[in-house]
Amino acid sequence: MAGRNPVTWLGSPTFPKAAHIALGDTQLRSNLRKATTTIRTKRAGVVAELDDWERLRRAGEAIKDSVLADLDTYLSRLEESVTARGGVVHWARDADEANRIVLDLVRAQGAEEVVKVKSMATAELGLNEALEEGGVHAVETDLAELIVQLGHDRPSHILVPAIHRNRAEIKNIFDREMPERPASDEPRDLAEAARRHLRRKFLSAKVAISGANFAVADTGSIVVVESEGNGRMCVTLPETLITVMGIEKVVPSWQDLEVFLQLLPRSSTAERMNPYTSVWSGVTPGDGPSTFHLVLLDNGRTATLADRVGRQALRCIRCSACLNVCPVYERTGGQAYGSVYPGPIGAILAPQLSGDLHDEQVASLPFASSLCGACYEVCPVRINIPEVLTHLREQAVKAKGKRTPEAIAMSAAAWVFADPKRYEAMQRAGSLSRLLARDGRISRLPWPGSKWTATRDAPSIPEESFRAWWRRNRE
Amino acid sequence: MTGPRVALFATCLTDTLYPETARAVLTLLERLGCTVEFPLAQTCCGQMHFNTGYAGHARPLARDYAAAFDGYDYVVTPSGSCGGMVREIHPGLCGTSPAVERTYELSEFLVDVLGTIDVGAYFPHRVTYHPTCHSLRMLGVGDKPLRLLRAVEGLELTELPLAEQCCGFGGTFAIKNAETSTAMLADKMNAVQDTGAQVLTAGDNSCLMHIGGGLSRLRAGIRTVHLAEILASTEEEPWPVGTR
Ligand code: SF4
């Protein structure tokens, strides 16, 4: 299928190779450590304030699961409600289709520039690039997203795409790309420069493109949650509003929102309440955009839904808490994952949405975890990420076939473990490795053990296993 | 009155590489009045296979486990991750079994089943404790190991900064993503060195092998000792730690 797999960035190296580059970048590592440690601590604090946090998590999980179980019903209800309120609903199977729909809508308005409020769905599609090719320039209005865009960079975090940048780096980017230079690298001056830059864009744009955090099936209401007010500007000022939303974002009723509006801000920005929650239902004459289009995006989601273990990834509300606690993400940063969805959720979502575990880069993602379980512990909708990781590893291993050195070694090990006598014989043979050792430590093993001994000594196998000792003393 | 009949699940790693830990569990449990047996039919819980994507190879090993440990009052293992594998993963692979349901990680067994905190140990060293991820999050052993350590005579417990962060072992992760693993290890070793402890302990030899391997390469002079060996050590018979 040409043009498939837009989820991961074309030409990205496998995770271990990309991580190698990131690990060598000490500035990046210190930026990341600082940012993740701060937000981790803050999040733990605000979550501890709620004594029903566990019940909220379970409620979030249950609502999402029941929606996923009857997704088709909720989606048609959503379509009906949106249409009844004067909106137009479009269905997009994949990235190409979604991009074409949006481009056609923008062109129909005769617009050459559109303002955007950060949307994971459109990032997943590579919409900005597709618009650019069609002669339309998309302006990101979320501060962090703007930094990434002006820096000709790639995002590295779901919520804070420029988390890998520090103030001085941001000042440099703004100096280069904005008509008026920021006065200093103080956050206030940087924000002021961005605000002026963006105000011109907001006031001239005829079309805005947004994502959606939630869509309420009963009323056709779309919800966007943000903290800078740029989203509010996007969804109210322009004449035409186009919302692109993954089909899993639908919730049944307003009552369900209550649960997520508690779970989301505490998990993501460690705030009790997010500063801006914008809700719109179709169009209202004389108020806000006069045309509203909703693009419902599949792009691998129904395939994911079909997987009994993997489907829980569709519960994700993109809070990014799992990124902030992940020890792997903290060291490598988000770009090593080669996708708009980095970190633990990226490691399970990107492979599933792209649907191609034969791709070497995609197949490396489920292995980008030590399975420490911190992501599962923190996830507000209780996605068992380690479970999905091992499940996808199985698929990756199957895609590779039985002839790889690893597969052969694993079979051999399983054969040894299957019989206690063989296992004992191996222990005896292995204890010869003592000959490699000095003071009971081995500092150089042959491949693939060499990867271990590059930085760690390995213990030598003692003369007598416990089993042999037991036989000698206790049998 | 005789104590419970306990089967020791040594795990392949401890049986093969750290027999002294298995002997420590034996010594300790016998001292506490248990009848301990070591079923020779045991080999490996299948964790390496399962976690690397070879569930098909793990399944027969899970079945063998249920058979090897059938018929005991309890199965006790000095490994949080193998204990987690048995309790959390085996049922999904081949259904639950009496052996699975009676499997306990050592600190859980001591505190929850035997109801003991003070096991009569003596270990006059400055010790810091690393809560391994699977003990912490899969089994939820909580502060049981710490309570056991605090009751050890002569032992000075120092707190490990950022204790709950993964050490970077992760089984085959340490090989497949060796550089990331090493970066995580480096931070863990720094934290351990900051405590000024002489001994680092944990409830899992796999993590200790990883951190200990790094400390040994650094010649940091800090020994890694499994929790069981500390608890087995007494004033009359000090456990010969770090002889290898
Ligand atoms: S997987 Fe869970 S923790 Fe991670 S971004 Fe999604 S909802 Fe948040």
XYZ file of C-alpha atoms and ligand atoms in Angstrom:
727
model
C 0.000 0.000 0.000
C 1.705 3.192 -1.104
C 1.531 6.059 1.352
C 0.535 3.802 4.258
C 2.213 4.035 7.637
C 2.179 7.791 8.079
C 2.243 7.210 11.843
C 5.979 6.736 12.045
C 8.327 9.142 10.318
C 9.633 7.798 7.075
C 13.305 6.916 7.148
C 13.612 6.912 10.932
C 16.288 4.567 12.260
C 15.341 1.741 14.626
C 14.960 2.683 18.273
C 18.399 1.510 19.487
C 20.099 3.450 16.680
C 18.074 6.603 17.284
C 18.639 6.259 21.025
C 22.385 6.145 20.425
C 22.239 9.646 18.958
C 20.005 10.984 21.724
C 22.091 9.435 24.501
C 25.152 11.240 23.200
C 23.410 14.617 23.454
C 24.084 15.765 27.002
C 22.113 19.002 26.594
C 19.066 17.019 25.531
C 19.427 14.640 28.438
C 19.653 17.380 30.995
C 16.685 19.284 29.456
C 14.622 16.113 29.605
C 15.589 15.073 33.054
C 14.765 18.480 34.444
C 11.407 18.684 32.727
C 10.227 15.152 33.477
C 11.368 15.223 37.093
C 9.515 18.480 37.753
C 6.248 17.376 36.224
C 6.475 13.916 37.772
C 6.721 15.350 41.249
C 3.948 17.886 40.652
C 1.640 15.233 39.238
C 2.152 12.908 42.167
C 1.226 15.807 44.446
C -2.070 16.782 42.787
C -3.135 13.177 42.296
C -2.597 12.495 45.986
C -5.117 15.265 46.743
C -7.983 13.137 45.458
C -8.867 10.240 47.701
C -11.025 8.678 44.963
C -8.309 8.683 42.318
C -8.370 4.899 41.929
C -12.140 4.955 41.481
C -11.858 7.731 38.928
C -9.294 5.683 37.004
C -11.583 2.696 37.000
C -14.498 4.864 35.872
C -12.400 6.282 33.028
C -11.366 2.787 32.001
C -14.956 1.517 32.103
C -16.418 4.393 30.076
C -13.766 4.050 27.394
C -14.177 0.295 27.249
C -17.910 0.478 26.846
C -17.530 3.058 24.077
C -15.006 0.868 22.289
C -17.294 -2.136 22.581
C -20.056 -0.274 20.709
C -18.038 2.216 18.774
C -20.177 2.083 15.645
C -23.334 2.964 17.580
C -21.739 5.928 19.328
C -20.196 7.208 16.130
C -23.461 7.199 14.220
C -25.132 8.922 17.141
C -22.377 11.529 17.042
C -22.807 11.992 13.311
C -26.547 12.519 13.716
C -26.159 15.074 16.495
C -23.454 17.025 14.687
C -25.494 17.111 11.479
C -28.643 18.136 13.338
C -26.760 21.159 14.665
C -25.566 22.305 11.292
C -22.166 20.611 11.146
C -20.892 18.412 8.318
C -19.347 15.017 9.066
C -16.690 13.381 6.894
C -15.222 9.920 7.282
C -11.588 9.237 6.496
C -10.170 5.754 6.240
C -6.505 6.728 6.231
C -4.068 9.622 6.119
C -4.341 10.238 2.401
C -8.080 10.429 2.532
C -8.143 12.702 5.578
C -5.544 15.048 4.123
C -7.443 15.283 0.856
C -10.716 16.078 2.615
C -9.120 18.866 4.643
C -7.225 20.335 1.700
C -10.384 20.426 -0.423
C -12.310 22.141 2.356
C -9.612 24.774 2.817
C -9.353 25.398 -0.914
C -13.100 25.796 -1.164
C -12.735 28.769 1.184
C -9.985 30.208 -0.964
C -7.631 30.300 2.035
C -3.854 30.163 1.679
C -3.091 30.166 5.362
C -4.864 28.356 8.206
C -4.384 28.527 11.968
C -4.144 25.310 13.900
C -4.542 24.378 17.507
C -2.352 21.471 18.415
C -3.828 18.217 17.322
C -2.205 14.806 17.584
C -4.475 13.444 14.874
C -3.299 15.918 12.249
C 0.317 15.418 13.326
C -0.211 11.686 12.876
C -1.412 12.341 9.323
C 1.344 14.721 8.360
C -1.416 17.181 7.490
C 0.810 20.284 7.541
C 3.091 18.819 4.905
C 0.135 17.709 2.803
C -1.374 21.209 2.992
C 1.956 22.781 2.120
C 2.128 20.622 -0.997
C -1.329 21.850 -1.898
C -0.244 25.466 -1.494
C -1.701 26.073 1.964
C 0.444 27.161 4.897
C -0.609 25.890 8.317
C 0.379 27.985 11.345
C 0.685 26.149 14.634
C -0.615 28.362 17.437
C 0.269 26.292 20.475
C 3.486 27.754 21.871
C 5.447 24.512 22.021
C 4.116 23.417 18.662
C 5.095 26.784 17.201
C 8.634 26.351 18.528
C 8.881 22.975 16.814
C 7.437 24.361 13.588
C 9.663 27.446 13.473
C 12.675 25.358 14.440
C 12.005 23.026 11.482
C 12.176 20.357 14.112
C 10.139 17.353 15.125
C 8.016 17.043 18.251
C 9.335 14.947 21.121
C 6.464 14.877 23.576
C 2.693 14.595 23.278
C 1.894 17.562 25.440
C 5.069 19.590 25.352
C 6.412 18.915 21.861
C 9.409 21.171 22.491
C 10.330 19.627 25.845
C 13.768 18.884 24.464
C 14.492 22.615 24.020
C 15.606 25.071 26.673
C 15.010 28.813 26.810
C 18.209 29.836 25.081
C 17.532 27.488 22.196
C 13.993 28.843 21.863
C 15.222 32.427 21.822
C 17.546 31.554 18.950
C 14.709 30.058 16.962
C 12.459 33.077 17.525
C 15.248 35.518 16.627
C 15.661 33.731 13.354
C 12.028 33.228 12.429
C 9.989 36.139 13.761
C 9.795 39.662 12.396
C 10.260 41.090 15.914
C 12.933 39.533 18.083
C 12.017 38.654 21.669
C 13.569 41.016 24.210
C 15.296 38.253 26.196
C 15.078 34.538 26.912
C 12.850 35.144 29.940
C 9.654 33.080 29.593
C 7.572 36.271 29.713
C 9.455 37.857 26.800
C 9.372 34.677 24.759
C 5.633 34.358 25.306
C 5.107 38.018 24.420
C 6.968 37.620 21.127
C 4.931 34.539 20.261
C 1.705 36.303 21.215
C 2.345 39.205 18.846
C 3.382 36.898 16.091
C 0.259 34.786 16.509
C -2.221 37.639 16.968
C -1.670 38.760 13.390
C -2.343 35.213 12.248
C -5.525 34.769 14.300
C -7.033 38.003 13.035
C -6.415 37.263 9.379
C -7.195 33.528 9.186
C -10.435 32.465 7.533
C -10.020 28.790 8.368
C -8.966 27.046 11.556
C -8.092 23.396 12.068
C -8.396 21.761 15.446
C -8.173 18.388 17.067
C -10.539 17.163 19.738
C -10.002 15.759 23.192
C -13.544 14.437 23.391
C -16.748 14.407 21.361
C -20.082 13.924 23.076
C -22.311 11.581 21.067
C -25.592 12.742 22.612
C -25.218 16.412 21.762
C -22.597 16.474 19.003
C -20.382 18.660 21.180
C -16.652 18.785 20.570
C -14.289 19.493 23.462
C -10.808 20.959 23.308
C -8.740 21.358 26.420
C -5.711 23.646 26.440
C -3.844 26.117 28.577
C -2.836 29.072 26.429
C -6.091 30.376 24.995
C -4.912 29.857 21.442
C -7.390 27.044 21.037
C -10.216 29.304 22.134
C -9.119 31.844 19.488
C -8.969 29.170 16.786
C -12.401 27.765 17.446
C -14.141 31.138 17.687
C -12.478 33.670 15.336
C -12.276 32.133 11.837
C -15.314 31.635 9.626
C -14.665 27.974 8.984
C -13.628 25.408 11.565
C -12.392 21.952 10.604
C -11.934 19.422 13.402
C -9.983 16.242 12.773
C -10.584 13.579 15.372
C -9.677 9.939 15.868
C -12.819 7.814 16.067
C -11.917 6.611 19.572
C -12.425 10.070 21.088
C -16.182 9.818 21.342
C -17.857 9.604 24.762
C -21.568 8.926 25.283
C -22.748 11.889 27.355
C -21.835 15.062 29.215
C -21.823 13.104 32.406
C -18.885 11.055 31.165
C -16.900 14.211 30.543
C -16.910 14.885 34.239
C -14.648 11.895 34.835
C -12.163 12.785 32.121
C -12.017 16.474 32.953
C -10.751 15.377 36.357
C -8.363 12.706 35.120
C -6.818 14.648 32.277
C -5.430 17.880 33.745
C -4.014 16.230 36.853
C -2.318 13.549 34.795
C -1.005 15.794 32.082
C -0.036 19.227 33.347
C -0.377 18.411 37.045
C -3.095 21.046 37.357
C -6.365 20.678 39.213
C -8.233 22.221 36.315
C -6.969 23.168 32.898
C -7.189 26.888 32.046
C -9.310 26.633 28.872
C -12.012 24.118 28.072
C -13.766 25.006 24.819
C -16.935 23.219 23.800
C -18.903 23.790 20.614
C -21.899 22.037 19.146
C -22.406 22.515 15.415
C -22.810 26.158 14.399
C -24.690 29.047 15.999
C -25.723 31.982 13.785
C -23.918 35.141 14.776
C -21.547 33.350 17.126
C -18.296 31.694 16.138
C -17.590 29.956 12.823
C -20.400 29.808 10.298
C -19.287 26.437 8.918
C -18.117 23.476 10.915
C -16.660 20.253 9.523
C -15.844 17.177 11.544
C -13.440 14.655 10.012
C -13.668 11.269 11.703
C -10.424 9.444 11.266
C -9.804 5.718 11.268
C -6.183 5.323 10.111
C -5.586 1.932 11.700
C -7.983 2.305 14.606
C -10.536 -0.316 13.604
C -7.695 -2.758 13.016
C -6.428 -1.972 16.512
C -9.903 -2.423 17.897
C -9.974 -5.927 16.460
C -7.019 -6.951 18.641
C -8.298 -8.200 21.979
C -5.162 -7.295 23.963
C -3.995 -4.319 21.953
C -7.275 -2.426 21.782
C -6.860 -0.957 25.262
C -4.398 1.490 23.696
C -7.458 3.229 22.231
C -8.509 4.265 25.724
C -5.617 6.724 25.745
C -6.582 10.328 26.455
C -3.111 11.606 25.471
C -2.285 12.980 28.897
C 1.413 12.078 28.506
C 1.812 10.947 32.123
C 3.378 7.708 30.913
C 6.077 9.623 29.061
C 6.964 11.650 32.112
C 7.525 8.601 34.308
C 9.214 6.417 31.703
C 12.909 5.839 32.462
C 13.586 5.012 28.813
C 11.872 8.160 27.522
C 13.763 10.210 30.116
C 17.096 9.084 28.663
C 16.345 8.989 24.943
C 13.733 11.698 24.421
C 10.755 11.410 22.146
C 12.337 11.671 18.733
C 14.071 8.316 19.149
C 10.655 6.696 18.779
C 10.396 8.058 15.235
C 6.732 8.930 15.565
C 4.368 11.630 16.796
C 3.452 9.217 19.574
C 6.591 8.711 21.669
C 7.204 7.075 25.021
C 5.340 4.075 26.373
C 2.045 4.863 24.644
C 3.926 5.481 21.401
C 5.673 2.148 21.718
C 2.298 0.399 21.602
C 0.138 2.818 19.616
C 2.444 3.610 16.708
C 3.024 -0.064 15.791
C -0.674 -0.794 16.009
C -1.817 2.185 13.961
C 0.825 1.621 11.337
C -0.120 -2.033 11.321
C 3.177 -3.225 9.916
C 5.437 -5.177 12.242
C 7.519 -6.283 9.281
C 8.930 -2.771 9.223
C 12.211 -2.838 11.145
C 11.735 0.517 12.815
C 8.135 -0.186 13.817
C 9.128 -3.609 15.145
C 11.845 -2.079 17.324
C 9.340 0.059 19.256
C 7.726 -2.608 21.480
C 11.243 -3.507 22.673
C 12.000 0.067 23.751
C 11.020 -0.688 27.338
C 12.470 -2.402 30.359
C 8.912 -3.424 31.335
C 9.310 -1.640 34.656
C 5.575 -0.949 34.757
C 5.738 2.720 35.818
C 3.564 3.663 32.819
C 0.763 1.316 33.793
C 0.866 2.532 37.378
C 0.423 6.153 36.319
C -2.029 5.827 33.405
C -5.344 7.529 34.244
C -7.312 5.029 32.155
C -5.341 2.007 33.338
C -3.852 0.918 30.039
C -1.703 -2.105 30.834
C 1.122 -0.970 28.607
C 3.556 -3.764 29.612
C 0.945 -6.331 28.665
C 0.480 -4.792 25.231
C 4.245 -4.453 24.798
C 4.865 -8.172 25.297
C 1.879 -8.940 23.093
C 3.327 -6.811 20.282
C 6.784 -8.284 20.822
C 5.262 -11.628 20.053
C 3.905 -10.270 16.783
C 7.250 -8.663 15.956
C 9.042 -11.946 16.599
C 6.579 -13.810 14.389
C 7.042 -11.279 11.606
C 10.789 -11.917 11.680
C 10.484 -15.667 11.321
C 12.180 -18.604 12.982
C 15.621 -18.316 11.407
C 17.029 -15.331 13.279
C 19.942 -16.016 15.663
C 17.708 -14.880 18.497
C 14.858 -17.210 17.584
C 17.286 -20.111 17.356
C 18.854 -19.273 20.711
C 15.440 -18.960 22.315
C 14.365 -22.339 20.972
C 17.570 -23.881 22.231
C 17.072 -22.370 25.677
C 13.476 -23.579 25.786
C 14.666 -27.050 24.824
C 17.178 -27.033 27.680
C 14.649 -25.750 30.218
C 12.103 -28.331 29.126
C 14.115 -31.134 30.727
C 15.733 -30.854 34.179
C 18.457 -33.338 33.168
C 19.481 -31.340 30.118
C 19.350 -28.193 32.214
C 21.661 -29.694 34.831
C 24.089 -30.837 32.164
C 24.154 -27.281 30.801
C 24.868 -25.901 34.253
C 27.871 -28.206 34.553
C 29.128 -27.280 31.103
C 28.534 -23.597 31.856
C 30.575 -23.669 35.012
C 33.617 -23.995 32.761
C 33.071 -20.289 32.088
C 34.933 -19.842 35.364
C 38.033 -20.148 33.229
C 37.137 -16.784 31.676
C 36.804 -15.178 35.051
C 39.087 -13.219 37.282
C 38.056 -12.920 40.919
C 34.746 -14.490 39.990
C 33.961 -11.748 37.483
C 33.943 -11.880 33.724
C 34.682 -8.628 31.963
C 34.527 -9.867 28.410
C 31.976 -12.181 26.856
C 31.532 -13.158 23.205
C 28.609 -11.655 21.217
C 25.812 -11.026 22.157
C 27.084 -11.124 25.753
C 29.635 -8.536 24.668
C 26.825 -5.983 24.789
C 26.483 -6.801 28.456
C 30.167 -6.738 29.256
C 30.720 -3.460 27.414
C 29.765 -1.697 30.639
C 29.131 -4.425 33.215
C 31.043 -7.369 34.589
C 29.241 -10.680 34.466
C 29.317 -13.228 37.256
C 31.058 -16.484 36.472
C 29.087 -19.677 36.871
C 30.095 -21.269 40.167
C 31.515 -24.761 40.321
C 28.429 -26.121 41.966
C 24.859 -25.096 41.240
C 22.352 -25.070 44.043
C 20.756 -28.125 42.501
C 24.035 -30.036 42.623
C 24.624 -28.914 46.197
C 21.124 -30.092 47.165
C 21.723 -33.459 45.565
C 25.017 -33.856 47.409
C 23.724 -32.739 50.808
C 20.022 -33.365 50.977
C 18.906 -36.130 48.674
C 4.213 -28.751 65.876
C 5.855 -28.633 62.513
C 5.789 -25.633 60.233
C 4.447 -25.556 56.692
C 5.873 -27.707 53.939
C 7.508 -25.247 51.605
C 8.896 -25.830 48.146
C 11.790 -23.582 47.208
C 11.609 -22.213 43.671
C 15.203 -21.120 43.242
C 14.754 -19.712 39.679
C 17.203 -20.645 36.937
C 19.358 -17.596 37.515
C 19.812 -18.144 41.239
C 20.168 -21.915 40.966
C 22.880 -21.550 38.348
C 24.692 -18.322 39.182
C 23.856 -17.526 42.800
C 23.495 -20.843 44.659
C 24.425 -19.062 47.899
C 21.113 -17.148 47.745
C 19.125 -20.362 47.488
C 21.099 -21.817 50.410
C 20.303 -18.661 52.373
C 16.561 -19.076 51.767
C 16.843 -22.697 52.877
C 18.756 -21.782 56.033
C 16.385 -18.963 56.875
C 13.159 -20.878 56.331
C 14.414 -23.881 58.289
C 15.460 -21.601 61.101
C 11.878 -20.303 61.129
C 10.515 -23.832 61.430
C 9.511 -24.640 57.853
C 10.108 -27.952 56.171
C 11.818 -27.006 52.943
C 12.066 -29.089 49.815
C 13.649 -28.430 46.477
C 11.702 -30.214 43.741
C 14.338 -31.243 41.218
C 11.843 -31.099 38.362
C 11.945 -27.288 38.437
C 13.838 -25.281 35.836
C 12.683 -21.847 34.663
C 9.441 -19.862 34.874
C 9.672 -18.793 31.236
C 9.987 -15.088 31.910
C 12.827 -14.473 29.490
C 10.907 -16.143 26.702
C 7.644 -14.444 27.486
C 9.081 -10.966 27.847
C 11.098 -11.221 24.659
C 8.100 -12.199 22.556
C 8.312 -15.980 22.683
C 5.151 -16.787 24.596
C 4.905 -20.056 22.688
C 8.084 -21.277 24.391
C 6.985 -19.949 27.781
C 3.721 -21.866 27.809
C 5.157 -25.395 28.293
C 7.511 -24.029 30.957
C 4.523 -22.590 32.811
C 2.821 -25.983 32.632
C 5.968 -27.698 33.939
C 6.029 -25.233 36.808
C 2.482 -26.110 37.857
C 3.388 -29.804 37.778
C 6.725 -29.494 39.582
C 5.285 -27.494 42.470
C 2.006 -29.275 42.900
C 1.155 -30.543 46.363
C 3.128 -28.188 48.641
C 1.654 -25.844 51.219
C 3.588 -22.958 49.702
C 6.104 -22.188 47.011
C 8.663 -19.536 47.968
C 10.997 -17.763 45.569
C 13.767 -15.234 46.158
C 12.773 -13.282 43.056
C 10.157 -10.590 42.636
C 10.212 -10.835 38.876
C 9.895 -14.624 38.680
C 7.230 -14.488 41.378
C 5.432 -11.876 39.290
C 5.786 -14.003 36.183
C 4.220 -16.972 37.937
C 1.378 -15.143 39.611
C 0.501 -12.557 36.974
C 1.404 -14.228 33.681
C 1.165 -18.009 34.123
C -2.642 -18.017 34.514
C -2.967 -16.304 31.133
C -0.641 -18.851 29.556
C -2.083 -22.099 30.857
C -4.750 -21.360 33.419
C -4.306 -21.136 37.127
C -3.117 -23.997 39.376
C -2.647 -24.645 43.093
C 1.086 -24.094 42.614
C 0.505 -20.647 41.086
C -1.900 -19.627 43.793
C 0.493 -20.633 46.566
C 3.550 -18.936 45.139
C 5.069 -16.182 47.293
C 8.037 -13.952 46.953
C 10.304 -14.338 50.007
C 9.453 -11.086 51.825
C 5.729 -11.634 51.243
C 6.002 -15.133 52.629
C 7.838 -14.026 55.743
C 5.539 -11.120 56.523
C 2.154 -12.289 55.224
C 2.301 -16.037 55.794
C 4.686 -16.550 58.675
C 3.738 -13.218 60.208
C 7.347 -12.424 61.105
C 9.238 -9.180 60.825
C 12.175 -9.977 63.081
C 13.798 -13.113 61.702
C 16.657 -13.014 64.205
C 19.238 -11.781 61.735
C 22.465 -9.928 62.469
C 24.263 -7.985 59.765
C 26.510 -5.170 60.953
C 26.818 -3.152 57.741
C 25.517 0.028 56.174
C 22.920 -1.152 53.678
C 20.720 0.484 51.061
C 17.740 -1.190 49.431
C 16.628 -1.088 45.793
C 12.950 -2.016 45.322
C 12.989 -3.906 42.030
C 10.248 -2.959 39.566
C 8.440 -6.270 39.532
C 8.446 -6.658 43.323
C 7.168 -3.132 43.550
C 4.594 -2.929 40.756
C 3.719 -6.456 39.724
C 3.604 -8.042 43.176
C 3.149 -4.923 45.259
C 5.399 -6.063 48.104
C 5.378 -2.498 49.387
C 7.595 -1.853 52.395
C 7.809 -5.469 53.544
C 11.486 -5.843 52.638
C 12.254 -2.574 54.417
C 10.436 -3.683 57.545
C 12.426 -6.906 57.522
C 15.664 -5.000 57.076
C 14.876 -2.532 59.847
C 14.493 -5.446 62.242
C 17.962 -6.795 61.456
C 20.322 -6.305 64.344
C 23.384 -4.174 63.641
C 22.167 -3.130 60.225
C 22.205 0.538 59.342
C 19.663 1.258 56.631
C 20.249 4.261 54.366
C 17.644 5.554 51.970
C 18.288 5.216 48.243
C 17.432 8.398 46.267
C 14.910 7.850 43.432
C 14.673 4.281 44.621
C 11.635 3.446 42.506
C 13.330 4.167 39.207
C 14.174 1.119 37.132
C 17.849 0.095 37.173
C 17.735 -0.587 33.448
C 18.063 -4.362 33.515
C 14.809 -5.491 31.930
C 16.030 -8.932 30.831
C 16.929 -8.933 27.146
C 16.387 -5.145 27.162
C 19.908 -4.905 28.645
C 21.243 -6.416 25.421
C 18.777 -5.120 22.830
C 18.930 -1.562 24.086
C 22.311 -1.837 25.764
C 23.100 1.875 25.648
C 19.810 3.021 27.132
C 20.117 0.315 29.759
C 23.593 1.545 30.600
C 22.381 5.141 30.934
C 19.751 3.999 33.417
C 22.323 1.894 35.244
C 24.678 4.867 35.530
C 22.024 6.928 37.310
C 21.203 4.039 39.625
C 24.873 3.544 40.501
C 25.278 7.238 41.243
C 22.317 7.068 43.587
C 23.732 3.997 45.311
C 27.130 5.638 45.730
C 25.503 8.780 47.128
C 24.086 6.781 50.025
C 27.531 5.846 51.299
C 26.292 2.281 51.771
C 28.671 -0.672 51.848
C 26.051 -3.079 50.651
C 23.247 -2.796 48.118
C 20.453 -5.271 48.581
C 17.292 -6.204 46.668
C 14.867 -9.046 46.334
C 16.012 -10.066 42.892
C 19.359 -11.419 41.747
C 18.754 -10.327 38.163
C 18.729 -6.624 39.043
C 21.606 -7.185 41.463
C 23.597 -8.902 38.710
C 23.097 -5.831 36.527
C 23.851 -3.182 39.150
C 26.568 -5.301 40.767
C 28.168 -5.873 37.364
C 28.310 -2.116 36.865
C 29.644 -1.372 40.348
C 32.268 -4.061 39.951
C 33.422 -2.522 36.675
C 33.704 0.819 38.441
C 35.555 -0.828 41.312
C 33.138 1.050 43.520
C 33.780 -1.179 46.514
C 30.067 -1.680 47.121
C 28.861 -5.259 47.383
C 25.514 -6.472 46.127
C 23.864 -8.981 48.435
C 20.464 -10.598 48.044
C 17.989 -9.814 50.812
C 17.785 -13.513 51.692
C 21.477 -13.621 52.539
C 21.171 -10.687 54.899
C 18.201 -12.266 56.616
C 19.993 -15.621 56.864
C 22.997 -14.072 58.560
C 23.212 -14.403 62.355
C 25.645 -13.376 65.041
C 26.758 -16.996 65.515
C 26.926 -17.723 61.820
C 27.600 -14.623 59.767
C 26.669 -15.186 56.147
C 29.803 -15.319 53.997
C 28.757 -12.545 51.615
C 30.811 -11.339 48.740
C 33.188 -14.266 48.666
C 32.782 -14.436 44.923
S -1.327 5.788 27.779
Fe -2.319 6.534 29.644
S -0.680 7.714 30.649
Fe -0.040 7.449 28.531
S -0.786 9.262 27.456
Fe -2.372 7.710 27.229
S -3.778 8.060 28.923
Fe -1.906 9.156 29.409
